[in-house]
Amino acid sequence: MLSLPVAARFVTLSWAVFYILAVLFGAPFFSDIIATAVLATALTAVSALPAVFLFDSEERAVEVILQLFSCEGNPTPKESVLLFNSVFAFLGAWAAAAVHPLDWDRWWQRYPLPSLVGCFIGAVIGIFIAITRIFVIKRTAYNKTKKR
Amino acid sequence: MISKKGKFWISRVLVVCACALLVYSFVALDITPTPPTEEFGFKDGNQESSSSPRLVFMVIDAFRLSFLTSSKSPMSFTKSEITKKSAKLFDAYARMPTVTLPRITAYLTGTLPSFGTVLTNLATAEMKTANWISRIQKIGKKVHFFGDDTWIRLLPRSFEKFEGVTSFFVSDYTDVDNNVTRHLDTELSNTNHSWDALILHYLGLDHIGHSLGGSSSKIPEKLKEMDDVIGRIHKYLKSSTSVDQESYLIVCGDHGMTAAGSHGGASPDETRVPVVIWKFGREEGNKNYGNQDDSLKQPPRIEQIDVSSTIFDVFNMPIPIESYGISLINYFSDDEEEYFEKQHNQFRRIVQAKHLAISDICDENCDYSDKFIKSALKKWFLTVQSELIGSASEVPNKSLGVCVFLLLVALTLSMGLWNLHLSKSDFFIFLINITYFASSLIEEEHEIWYYLGSTVVAIRALRNFKIWNKTEVKSIFFLAFLHRIACSYTQSTRRRWIMDSSLLPPSIFSDTLDFQPNNLNTILNEYPIIVILTCSLFWMYGYKQSKFHIILPMVSHFLRLFELTQFNEVLMHFIRLSILPISYSTGSVLAGCLPLLLAIVPVSQILLLLVIYNMGKLFSKLNLGSVEFVTLCMSSFFYTGNSNSLSTLSLTSAYVGLSSYQPILVGLQLMLYTFSGPILFLCGCNASSCTSLLNHLFSYRISSMCTSLICLYIFQNHLFIWSVYSPKVVYDMAHVIFFGLIGLL
Ligand SMILES: [Zn+2]
């Protein structure tokens, strides 16, 4: 777990980044402020908050994040669960925006509900995939040792 | 194998052929030979010329329903006449396309012309279909016409006395109407019983909308002027109609007007127009206006073609078999039985002639006085009419097939020009075509491109993380920022923002923190001088070519601002002439068009053009790929407020600096302004260096047109075929031709 001031800074910073990202992707700047804030909070809750408890030092956190973008490095199983969880949460929130332009005019199409739902569903799928993957890797590793 | 040059040219020629075939086959739908109309043994003998009916038919261009019915409407005379029940108001439905020519045709013939007329709207040929003007002229009545010269081209030999005013020069909204009104002095003099039908078509309102926008203060003034004209005609008809005579005054709009002042689309503002009918003289008291209290707020809903049938009935003429309007004469006469019998016979004949699968209400001996039969017949009329309207909208299936085939060949050829080292991601762009199958995604196409634009920039940023080149990260972030600014530039003109917010789902979270500023476009329009000055400074700083290219258009904006029209015209001619030398010196035709483009855009958008230009520069600096190119270039098309509806075409810019209607210049300026986004983007990223990228874009546009045509075929019975899918095809044609042309430059 990160120390409290570092954790606070880390969470606030990622919240701000998510807010800015949402606006850059088309969230209204002047209106729906609370809605965007809620979305940013949700994204922070599924990605940055677990990270606070997982990582011991800020350096390691930054290292793992950078490794993710360059698709190299080897995160620990716990870290990989977090990474999958976060990436799929983002993808879910991103893809869910597809329902906005459809003219069904249902209550659940209102921003930011689709993205919130997408974010949580994505997070769950991410965790599921990560755990399966760990399980599969362990299984193959176990099989290999057995053969030997 | 075909050489590269061959592929390049053949693909373009094929595309042009496909477009030409498409236009031709749509236009040909309307020229299908009309069956010889028999004259029904109609005689005028039973009516003395003194008691023959008279009609004043007044069309106010772009007169939408709310111009009359809203509480703020200045048309107090007409409104009081309606509430007093001296006149009857109808809420007429103007079908697609909501442009003048097809709407007039509907009023005249009682038939609905196909969507192809939107393309021939500018080149009107003589009308072949049976219409009430030729009919009454044939039986010796005199028709006088003053107004839009489209009518004269439609019916060249039908008017005994006429004056046409030109409908395409939208910056004139005063003289164009004065030239009509001045004839009223002689036409409405009691001594001069010279006409049986007087037709007036006022263009001023439409022109104000096109040139000054839908919220201009000139609009209430113009409505008041129209109200005064109506008052004058009313006074004359009331005093000059004797007891044994009938006179009618019909005031109607041809199509409506959007909040932005344009038309052509299918929003309620454009499709709902008022039709007001007065009856004077004989049986003036026998009116069945119904006893609704709120005759102004809830007028009966009719089709525009119904007015045509009504006029045939006014002159007591048989309705031609092609016409499928439901006459409104029952509102103005007591003889309901005769009305029902006539209308029933008319529709019965059409049902038989067209072999419609609608069973008749009663066969031979109908008791037209029966209350239940009457109400059943009313419903039956509407069923038959909606069936006929549905079957009127044909799609030329065979030529669609040929077009799709030609386009597919062109697509393969143009894809043969792609670079050999392709990545799979280059093909992703074709996936966007899937969205064309959903009508709402066509209407909101800008949202799709905007979102994808942000996405491709974000992906690029992620891929950059491992290198972490600081200047590059900065550029990417700046590009994303500019993209976001440009996206929101004309946001408030979008359908969803104009829509009544009660129709949309309610907000889930509280909006206490929100404030609702106008969008940039509106704010900037309010301070033109400051905006022009600052924008020109920004442009001078940002534009690396000769500063002279920027100064001239800015001077032109100032001249227009201070209403020095004549100087502006001279300057604009100079700017137009300078296209060639500038293109030569800079080596790019697009850069040559830049001064003209800067001169014709609205003041508020000069800054937007700079934003797009800088996006282009960042694009080439970052060396982005073809997917990014297509996405951003298409986004830039929508930044300036374009959409897939014809009503967002801005005629204002097309007429800047022209004192008369010059089709070629108007067409050039319209094209330049409509495609100003892509032009600026290409200027920024230096079009000559991205030939292969333009090839990708051209291929994508061909595939897109192909998809649209397939949609047109699949959804030909869809409710939105004329309002969404067909305009999309028109835009796709424009795109494919434009980007094909750009490749040549
Ligand atoms: Zn117009």
PDB file of N, CA and C in Angstrom, chain B residues 667-729:
ATOM      1  N   GLY B 667     -22.274  28.120 -57.607  1.00  0.00           N
ATOM      2  CA  GLY B 667     -21.945  26.707 -57.407  1.00  0.00           C
ATOM      3  C   GLY B 667     -20.548  26.545 -56.840  1.00  0.00           C
ATOM      4  N   LEU B 668     -19.596  27.307 -57.373  1.00  0.00           N
ATOM      5  CA  LEU B 668     -18.218  27.214 -56.896  1.00  0.00           C
ATOM      6  C   LEU B 668     -18.134  27.586 -55.419  1.00  0.00           C
ATOM      7  N   GLN B 669     -18.786  28.714 -55.077  1.00  0.00           N
ATOM      8  CA  GLN B 669     -18.685  29.168 -53.681  1.00  0.00           C
ATOM      9  C   GLN B 669     -19.419  28.221 -52.742  1.00  0.00           C
ATOM     10  N   LEU B 670     -20.522  27.653 -53.218  1.00  0.00           N
ATOM     11  CA  LEU B 670     -21.246  26.699 -52.387  1.00  0.00           C
ATOM     12  C   LEU B 670     -20.377  25.474 -52.108  1.00  0.00           C
ATOM     13  N   MET B 671     -19.697  24.997 -53.162  1.00  0.00           N
ATOM     14  CA  MET B 671     -18.849  23.816 -52.991  1.00  0.00           C
ATOM     15  C   MET B 671     -17.677  24.139 -52.064  1.00  0.00           C
ATOM     16  N   LEU B 672     -17.059  25.301 -52.297  1.00  0.00           N
ATOM     17  CA  LEU B 672     -15.916  25.684 -51.467  1.00  0.00           C
ATOM     18  C   LEU B 672     -16.327  25.756 -50.012  1.00  0.00           C
ATOM     19  N   TYR B 673     -17.472  26.391 -49.739  1.00  0.00           N
ATOM     20  CA  TYR B 673     -17.849  26.557 -48.339  1.00  0.00           C
ATOM     21  C   TYR B 673     -18.242  25.222 -47.710  1.00  0.00           C
ATOM     22  N   THR B 674     -18.995  24.413 -48.473  1.00  0.00           N
ATOM     23  CA  THR B 674     -19.425  23.138 -47.907  1.00  0.00           C
ATOM     24  C   THR B 674     -18.230  22.263 -47.555  1.00  0.00           C
ATOM     25  N   PHE B 675     -17.218  22.279 -48.412  1.00  0.00           N
ATOM     26  CA  PHE B 675     -16.047  21.447 -48.159  1.00  0.00           C
ATOM     27  C   PHE B 675     -14.908  22.241 -47.529  1.00  0.00           C
ATOM     28  N   SER B 676     -15.226  23.357 -46.876  1.00  0.00           N
ATOM     29  CA  SER B 676     -14.153  24.188 -46.343  1.00  0.00           C
ATOM     30  C   SER B 676     -13.306  23.415 -45.329  1.00  0.00           C
ATOM     31  N   GLY B 677     -13.941  22.538 -44.533  1.00  0.00           N
ATOM     32  CA  GLY B 677     -13.171  21.769 -43.550  1.00  0.00           C
ATOM     33  C   GLY B 677     -12.074  20.934 -44.201  1.00  0.00           C
ATOM     34  N   PRO B 678     -12.454  19.985 -45.087  1.00  0.00           N
ATOM     35  CA  PRO B 678     -11.423  19.187 -45.751  1.00  0.00           C
ATOM     36  C   PRO B 678     -10.409  20.036 -46.517  1.00  0.00           C
ATOM     37  N   ILE B 679     -10.855  21.119 -47.165  1.00  0.00           N
ATOM     38  CA  ILE B 679      -9.909  21.939 -47.934  1.00  0.00           C
ATOM     39  C   ILE B 679      -8.836  22.509 -47.018  1.00  0.00           C
ATOM     40  N   LEU B 680      -9.280  23.070 -45.878  1.00  0.00           N
ATOM     41  CA  LEU B 680      -8.316  23.655 -44.957  1.00  0.00           C
ATOM     42  C   LEU B 680      -7.387  22.584 -44.374  1.00  0.00           C
ATOM     43  N   PHE B 681      -7.969  21.431 -44.063  1.00  0.00           N
ATOM     44  CA  PHE B 681      -7.171  20.343 -43.500  1.00  0.00           C
ATOM     45  C   PHE B 681      -6.086  19.935 -44.495  1.00  0.00           C
ATOM     46  N   LEU B 682      -6.479  19.831 -45.766  1.00  0.00           N
ATOM     47  CA  LEU B 682      -5.509  19.439 -46.794  1.00  0.00           C
ATOM     48  C   LEU B 682      -4.475  20.537 -47.023  1.00  0.00           C
ATOM     49  N   CYS B 683      -4.934  21.808 -46.961  1.00  0.00           N
ATOM     50  CA  CYS B 683      -3.985  22.917 -47.078  1.00  0.00           C
ATOM     51  C   CYS B 683      -2.937  22.778 -45.990  1.00  0.00           C
ATOM     52  N   GLY B 684      -3.406  22.506 -44.758  1.00  0.00           N
ATOM     53  CA  GLY B 684      -2.503  22.417 -43.614  1.00  0.00           C
ATOM     54  C   GLY B 684      -1.504  21.292 -43.774  1.00  0.00           C
ATOM     55  N   CYS B 685      -1.991  20.120 -44.222  1.00  0.00           N
ATOM     56  CA  CYS B 685      -1.039  19.005 -44.298  1.00  0.00           C
ATOM     57  C   CYS B 685      -0.441  18.919 -45.693  1.00  0.00           C
ATOM     58  N   ASN B 686      -0.606  19.967 -46.485  1.00  0.00           N
ATOM     59  CA  ASN B 686       0.097  20.073 -47.751  1.00  0.00           C
ATOM     60  C   ASN B 686      -0.268  18.928 -48.704  1.00  0.00           C
ATOM     61  N   ALA B 687      -1.425  19.083 -49.329  1.00  0.00           N
ATOM     62  CA  ALA B 687      -2.061  18.030 -50.112  1.00  0.00           C
ATOM     63  C   ALA B 687      -1.104  17.249 -51.012  1.00  0.00           C
ATOM     64  N   SER B 688      -0.112  17.935 -51.581  1.00  0.00           N
ATOM     65  CA  SER B 688       0.725  17.231 -52.554  1.00  0.00           C
ATOM     66  C   SER B 688       1.529  16.120 -51.886  1.00  0.00           C
ATOM     67  N   SER B 689       1.774  16.273 -50.567  1.00  0.00           N
ATOM     68  CA  SER B 689       2.585  15.257 -49.901  1.00  0.00           C
ATOM     69  C   SER B 689       1.756  14.065 -49.451  1.00  0.00           C
ATOM     70  N   CYS B 690       0.429  14.162 -49.565  1.00  0.00           N
ATOM     71  CA  CYS B 690      -0.363  13.035 -49.064  1.00  0.00           C
ATOM     72  C   CYS B 690      -1.228  12.425 -50.167  1.00  0.00           C
ATOM     73  N   THR B 691      -0.638  12.260 -51.336  1.00  0.00           N
ATOM     74  CA  THR B 691      -1.384  11.684 -52.459  1.00  0.00           C
ATOM     75  C   THR B 691      -1.915  10.301 -52.121  1.00  0.00           C
ATOM     76  N   SER B 692      -1.074   9.487 -51.466  1.00  0.00           N
ATOM     77  CA  SER B 692      -1.526   8.119 -51.194  1.00  0.00           C
ATOM     78  C   SER B 692      -2.630   8.134 -50.153  1.00  0.00           C
ATOM     79  N   LEU B 693      -2.551   9.095 -49.214  1.00  0.00           N
ATOM     80  CA  LEU B 693      -3.619   9.200 -48.218  1.00  0.00           C
ATOM     81  C   LEU B 693      -4.934   9.580 -48.891  1.00  0.00           C
ATOM     82  N   LEU B 694      -4.832  10.512 -49.867  1.00  0.00           N
ATOM     83  CA  LEU B 694      -6.041  10.915 -50.589  1.00  0.00           C
ATOM     84  C   LEU B 694      -6.637   9.732 -51.340  1.00  0.00           C
ATOM     85  N   ASN B 695      -5.774   8.845 -51.781  1.00  0.00           N
ATOM     86  CA  ASN B 695      -6.256   7.648 -52.449  1.00  0.00           C
ATOM     87  C   ASN B 695      -7.099   6.787 -51.527  1.00  0.00           C
ATOM     88  N   HIS B 696      -6.610   6.633 -50.286  1.00  0.00           N
ATOM     89  CA  HIS B 696      -7.385   5.878 -49.302  1.00  0.00           C
ATOM     90  C   HIS B 696      -8.744   6.529 -49.096  1.00  0.00           C
ATOM     91  N   LEU B 697      -8.711   7.854 -48.970  1.00  0.00           N
ATOM     92  CA  LEU B 697      -9.948   8.575 -48.718  1.00  0.00           C
ATOM     93  C   LEU B 697     -10.919   8.395 -49.883  1.00  0.00           C
ATOM     94  N   PHE B 698     -10.389   8.468 -51.088  1.00  0.00           N
ATOM     95  CA  PHE B 698     -11.243   8.305 -52.279  1.00  0.00           C
ATOM     96  C   PHE B 698     -11.860   6.907 -52.282  1.00  0.00           C
ATOM     97  N   SER B 699     -11.036   5.896 -52.002  1.00  0.00           N
ATOM     98  CA  SER B 699     -11.570   4.526 -51.950  1.00  0.00           C
ATOM     99  C   SER B 699     -12.659   4.428 -50.898  1.00  0.00           C
ATOM    100  N   TYR B 700     -12.389   5.030 -49.744  1.00  0.00           N
ATOM    101  CA  TYR B 700     -13.398   4.963 -48.684  1.00  0.00           C
ATOM    102  C   TYR B 700     -14.690   5.614 -49.143  1.00  0.00           C
ATOM    103  N   ARG B 701     -14.590   6.775 -49.810  1.00  0.00           N
ATOM    104  CA  ARG B 701     -15.813   7.474 -50.242  1.00  0.00           C
ATOM    105  C   ARG B 701     -16.582   6.640 -51.263  1.00  0.00           C
ATOM    106  N   ILE B 702     -15.856   5.954 -52.159  1.00  0.00           N
ATOM    107  CA  ILE B 702     -16.562   5.095 -53.122  1.00  0.00           C
ATOM    108  C   ILE B 702     -17.310   4.001 -52.377  1.00  0.00           C
ATOM    109  N   SER B 703     -16.626   3.373 -51.419  1.00  0.00           N
ATOM    110  CA  SER B 703     -17.283   2.287 -50.687  1.00  0.00           C
ATOM    111  C   SER B 703     -18.492   2.827 -49.942  1.00  0.00           C
ATOM    112  N   SER B 704     -18.354   4.060 -49.451  1.00  0.00           N
ATOM    113  CA  SER B 704     -19.449   4.651 -48.697  1.00  0.00           C
ATOM    114  C   SER B 704     -20.656   4.905 -49.594  1.00  0.00           C
ATOM    115  N   MET B 705     -20.395   5.394 -50.809  1.00  0.00           N
ATOM    116  CA  MET B 705     -21.514   5.632 -51.719  1.00  0.00           C
ATOM    117  C   MET B 705     -22.179   4.317 -52.098  1.00  0.00           C
ATOM    118  N   CYS B 706     -21.348   3.302 -52.307  1.00  0.00           N
ATOM    119  CA  CYS B 706     -21.870   1.972 -52.599  1.00  0.00           C
ATOM    120  C   CYS B 706     -22.823   1.520 -51.500  1.00  0.00           C
ATOM    121  N   THR B 707     -22.362   1.660 -50.254  1.00  0.00           N
ATOM    122  CA  THR B 707     -23.185   1.238 -49.120  1.00  0.00           C
ATOM    123  C   THR B 707     -24.497   2.024 -49.080  1.00  0.00           C
ATOM    124  N   SER B 708     -24.402   3.325 -49.328  1.00  0.00           N
ATOM    125  CA  SER B 708     -25.617   4.145 -49.284  1.00  0.00           C
ATOM    126  C   SER B 708     -26.620   3.683 -50.328  1.00  0.00           C
ATOM    127  N   LEU B 709     -26.114   3.336 -51.522  1.00  0.00           N
ATOM    128  CA  LEU B 709     -27.025   2.879 -52.574  1.00  0.00           C
ATOM    129  C   LEU B 709     -27.665   1.557 -52.189  1.00  0.00           C
ATOM    130  N   ILE B 710     -26.865   0.684 -51.567  1.00  0.00           N
ATOM    131  CA  ILE B 710     -27.431  -0.595 -51.125  1.00  0.00           C
ATOM    132  C   ILE B 710     -28.506  -0.338 -50.065  1.00  0.00           C
ATOM    133  N   CYS B 711     -28.234   0.611 -49.159  1.00  0.00           N
ATOM    134  CA  CYS B 711     -29.226   0.979 -48.149  1.00  0.00           C
ATOM    135  C   CYS B 711     -30.493   1.488 -48.825  1.00  0.00           C
ATOM    136  N   LEU B 712     -30.307   2.313 -49.849  1.00  0.00           N
ATOM    137  CA  LEU B 712     -31.455   2.879 -50.558  1.00  0.00           C
ATOM    138  C   LEU B 712     -32.311   1.758 -51.134  1.00  0.00           C
ATOM    139  N   TYR B 713     -31.640   0.718 -51.621  1.00  0.00           N
ATOM    140  CA  TYR B 713     -32.376  -0.419 -52.179  1.00  0.00           C
ATOM    141  C   TYR B 713     -33.081  -1.212 -51.078  1.00  0.00           C
ATOM    142  N   ILE B 714     -32.332  -1.505 -50.010  1.00  0.00           N
ATOM    143  CA  ILE B 714     -32.909  -2.345 -48.951  1.00  0.00           C
ATOM    144  C   ILE B 714     -34.066  -1.645 -48.252  1.00  0.00           C
ATOM    145  N   PHE B 715     -33.884  -0.340 -47.988  1.00  0.00           N
ATOM    146  CA  PHE B 715     -34.870   0.363 -47.170  1.00  0.00           C
ATOM    147  C   PHE B 715     -35.867   1.161 -48.005  1.00  0.00           C
ATOM    148  N   GLN B 716     -36.140   0.710 -49.239  1.00  0.00           N
ATOM    149  CA  GLN B 716     -36.978   1.580 -50.070  1.00  0.00           C
ATOM    150  C   GLN B 716     -38.406   1.725 -49.566  1.00  0.00           C
ATOM    151  N   ASN B 717     -38.812   0.880 -48.629  1.00  0.00           N
ATOM    152  CA  ASN B 717     -40.129   1.087 -48.038  1.00  0.00           C
ATOM    153  C   ASN B 717     -40.049   1.629 -46.621  1.00  0.00           C
ATOM    154  N   HIS B 718     -38.846   2.008 -46.232  1.00  0.00           N
ATOM    155  CA  HIS B 718     -38.634   2.531 -44.889  1.00  0.00           C
ATOM    156  C   HIS B 718     -39.260   3.915 -44.776  1.00  0.00           C
ATOM    157  N   LEU B 719     -39.682   4.233 -43.560  1.00  0.00           N
ATOM    158  CA  LEU B 719     -40.320   5.530 -43.313  1.00  0.00           C
ATOM    159  C   LEU B 719     -39.376   6.688 -43.632  1.00  0.00           C
ATOM    160  N   PHE B 720     -38.088   6.476 -43.419  1.00  0.00           N
ATOM    161  CA  PHE B 720     -37.135   7.580 -43.549  1.00  0.00           C
ATOM    162  C   PHE B 720     -36.411   7.592 -44.892  1.00  0.00           C
ATOM    163  N   ILE B 721     -36.938   6.856 -45.870  1.00  0.00           N
ATOM    164  CA  ILE B 721     -36.189   6.725 -47.119  1.00  0.00           C
ATOM    165  C   ILE B 721     -35.913   8.084 -47.758  1.00  0.00           C
ATOM    166  N   TRP B 722     -36.899   8.969 -47.738  1.00  0.00           N
ATOM    167  CA  TRP B 722     -36.692  10.262 -48.416  1.00  0.00           C
ATOM    168  C   TRP B 722     -36.068  11.297 -47.516  1.00  0.00           C
ATOM    169  N   SER B 723     -36.217  11.122 -46.213  1.00  0.00           N
ATOM    170  CA  SER B 723     -35.677  12.152 -45.334  1.00  0.00           C
ATOM    171  C   SER B 723     -34.245  11.847 -44.907  1.00  0.00           C
ATOM    172  N   VAL B 724     -33.847  10.587 -44.884  1.00  0.00           N
ATOM    173  CA  VAL B 724     -32.508  10.267 -44.386  1.00  0.00           C
ATOM    174  C   VAL B 724     -31.644   9.593 -45.452  1.00  0.00           C
ATOM    175  N   TYR B 725     -32.161   8.491 -46.022  1.00  0.00           N
ATOM    176  CA  TYR B 725     -31.297   7.706 -46.901  1.00  0.00           C
ATOM    177  C   TYR B 725     -31.009   8.421 -48.225  1.00  0.00           C
ATOM    178  N   SER B 726     -32.022   9.079 -48.815  1.00  0.00           N
ATOM    179  CA  SER B 726     -31.772   9.736 -50.105  1.00  0.00           C
ATOM    180  C   SER B 726     -30.846  10.945 -49.990  1.00  0.00           C
ATOM    181  N   PRO B 727     -31.055  11.849 -49.018  1.00  0.00           N
ATOM    182  CA  PRO B 727     -30.082  12.936 -48.904  1.00  0.00           C
ATOM    183  C   PRO B 727     -28.668  12.411 -48.673  1.00  0.00           C
ATOM    184  N   LYS B 728     -28.574  11.294 -47.956  1.00  0.00           N
ATOM    185  CA  LYS B 728     -27.252  10.706 -47.729  1.00  0.00           C
ATOM    186  C   LYS B 728     -26.590  10.359 -49.071  1.00  0.00           C
ATOM    187  N   VAL B 729     -27.381   9.810 -49.997  1.00  0.00           N
ATOM    188  CA  VAL B 729     -26.834   9.474 -51.308  1.00  0.00           C
ATOM    189  C   VAL B 729     -26.365  10.736 -52.028  1.00  0.00           C
TER     190      VAL B 729
END
